mmCIF file of C-alpha atoms in Angstrom:
data_model
loop_
_atom_site.group_PDB
_atom_site.id
_atom_site.type_symbol
_atom_site.label_atom_id
_atom_site.label_comp_id
_atom_site.label_asym_id
_atom_site.label_seq_id
_atom_site.Cartn_x
_atom_site.Cartn_y
_atom_site.Cartn_z
ATOM 1 C CA MET A 1 -39.603 19.965 -12.252
ATOM 2 C CA GLU A 2 -36.420 21.060 -14.054
ATOM 3 C CA LEU A 3 -34.859 22.027 -10.734
ATOM 4 C CA GLU A 4 -35.568 18.573 -9.295
ATOM 5 C CA VAL A 5 -33.881 16.903 -12.269
ATOM 6 C CA LEU A 6 -30.821 19.110 -11.905
ATOM 7 C CA PHE A 7 -30.734 18.455 -8.178
ATOM 8 C CA GLU A 8 -30.909 14.678 -8.714
ATOM 9 C CA GLN A 9 -28.118 14.886 -11.301
ATOM 10 C CA ALA A 10 -25.985 16.887 -8.879
ATOM 11 C CA ILE A 11 -26.557 14.280 -6.174
ATOM 12 C CA ARG A 12 -25.615 11.448 -8.560
ATOM 13 C CA ILE A 13 -22.458 13.268 -9.643
ATOM 14 C CA GLU A 14 -21.466 13.959 -6.046
ATOM 15 C CA TYR A 15 -22.123 10.354 -5.024
ATOM 16 C CA THR A 16 -20.123 9.007 -7.976
ATOM 17 C CA TYR A 17 -17.243 11.318 -7.073
ATOM 18 C CA TYR A 18 -17.395 10.192 -3.425
ATOM 19 C CA ILE A 19 -17.335 6.495 -4.383
ATOM 20 C CA GLN A 20 -14.398 7.024 -6.751
ATOM 21 C CA ARG A 21 -12.488 8.979 -4.112
ATOM 22 C CA GLU A 22 -13.044 6.227 -1.534
ATOM 23 C CA LYS A 23 -11.829 3.590 -4.008
ATOM 24 C CA GLU A 24 -8.686 5.630 -4.620
ATOM 25 C CA LYS A 25 -8.077 6.015 -0.880
ATOM 26 C CA GLU A 26 -8.436 2.260 -0.391
ATOM 27 C CA GLU A 27 -6.037 1.589 -3.260
ATOM 28 C CA GLN A 28 -3.494 3.952 -1.700
ATOM 29 C CA ARG A 29 -3.871 2.191 1.662
ATOM 30 C CA ARG A 30 -3.317 -1.162 -0.045
ATOM 31 C CA ILE A 31 -0.226 0.116 -1.857
ATOM 32 C CA ARG A 32 1.226 1.577 1.366
ATOM 33 C CA GLU A 33 0.649 -1.719 3.182
ATOM 34 C CA GLN A 34 2.309 -3.672 0.374
ATOM 35 C CA MET A 35 5.306 -1.323 0.416
ATOM 36 C CA LYS A 36 5.546 -1.702 4.193
ATOM 37 C CA GLN A 37 5.537 -5.501 3.894
ATOM 38 C CA GLU A 38 8.156 -5.426 1.140
ATOM 39 C CA ALA A 39 10.400 -3.175 3.244
ATOM 40 C CA GLU A 40 10.077 -5.570 6.191
ATOM 41 C CA GLU A 41 10.926 -8.560 3.990
ATOM 42 C CA LYS A 42 13.939 -6.715 2.599
ATOM 43 C CA ARG A 43 15.106 -5.865 6.132
ATOM 44 C CA MET A 44 14.762 -9.493 7.225
ATOM 45 C CA LEU A 45 16.655 -10.747 4.174
ATOM 46 C CA GLU A 46 19.457 -8.271 4.841
ATOM 47 C CA GLU A 47 19.687 -9.402 8.474
ATOM 48 C CA GLU A 48 19.841 -13.036 7.354
ATOM 49 C CA ARG A 49 22.516 -12.212 4.786
ATOM 50 C CA LYS A 50 24.632 -10.496 7.462
ATOM 51 C CA ARG A 51 24.134 -13.409 9.859
ATOM 52 C CA LEU A 52 25.227 -15.932 7.230
ATOM 53 C CA LYS A 53 28.220 -13.813 6.273
ATOM 54 C CA LYS A 54 29.296 -13.626 9.919
ATOM 55 C CA LYS A 55 28.819 -17.385 10.345
ATOM 56 C CA ARG A 56 30.789 -18.123 7.165
ATOM 57 C CA ARG A 57 33.608 -15.861 8.350
ATOM 58 C CA SER A 58 33.778 -17.620 11.736
ATOM 59 C CA ILE A 59 33.921 -21.028 10.016
ATOM 60 C CA LEU A 60 36.748 -19.903 7.713
ATOM 61 C CA LEU A 61 38.798 -18.538 10.626
ATOM 62 C CA ARG A 62 38.835 -21.862 12.499
#
């Protein structure tokens, strides 16, 4: 009987650990995706800034 109780506790502990680990992995995936999106937005803004700067320069040189 005592062995069964210990075994059940071990299973619960292992399951809890597994669930927590999966939650952490998902959170890391979400953070990486957010960082990827932010980097893409930053790249697009920089391209737009360069385009506007070039356009402004061409207007001033006319």
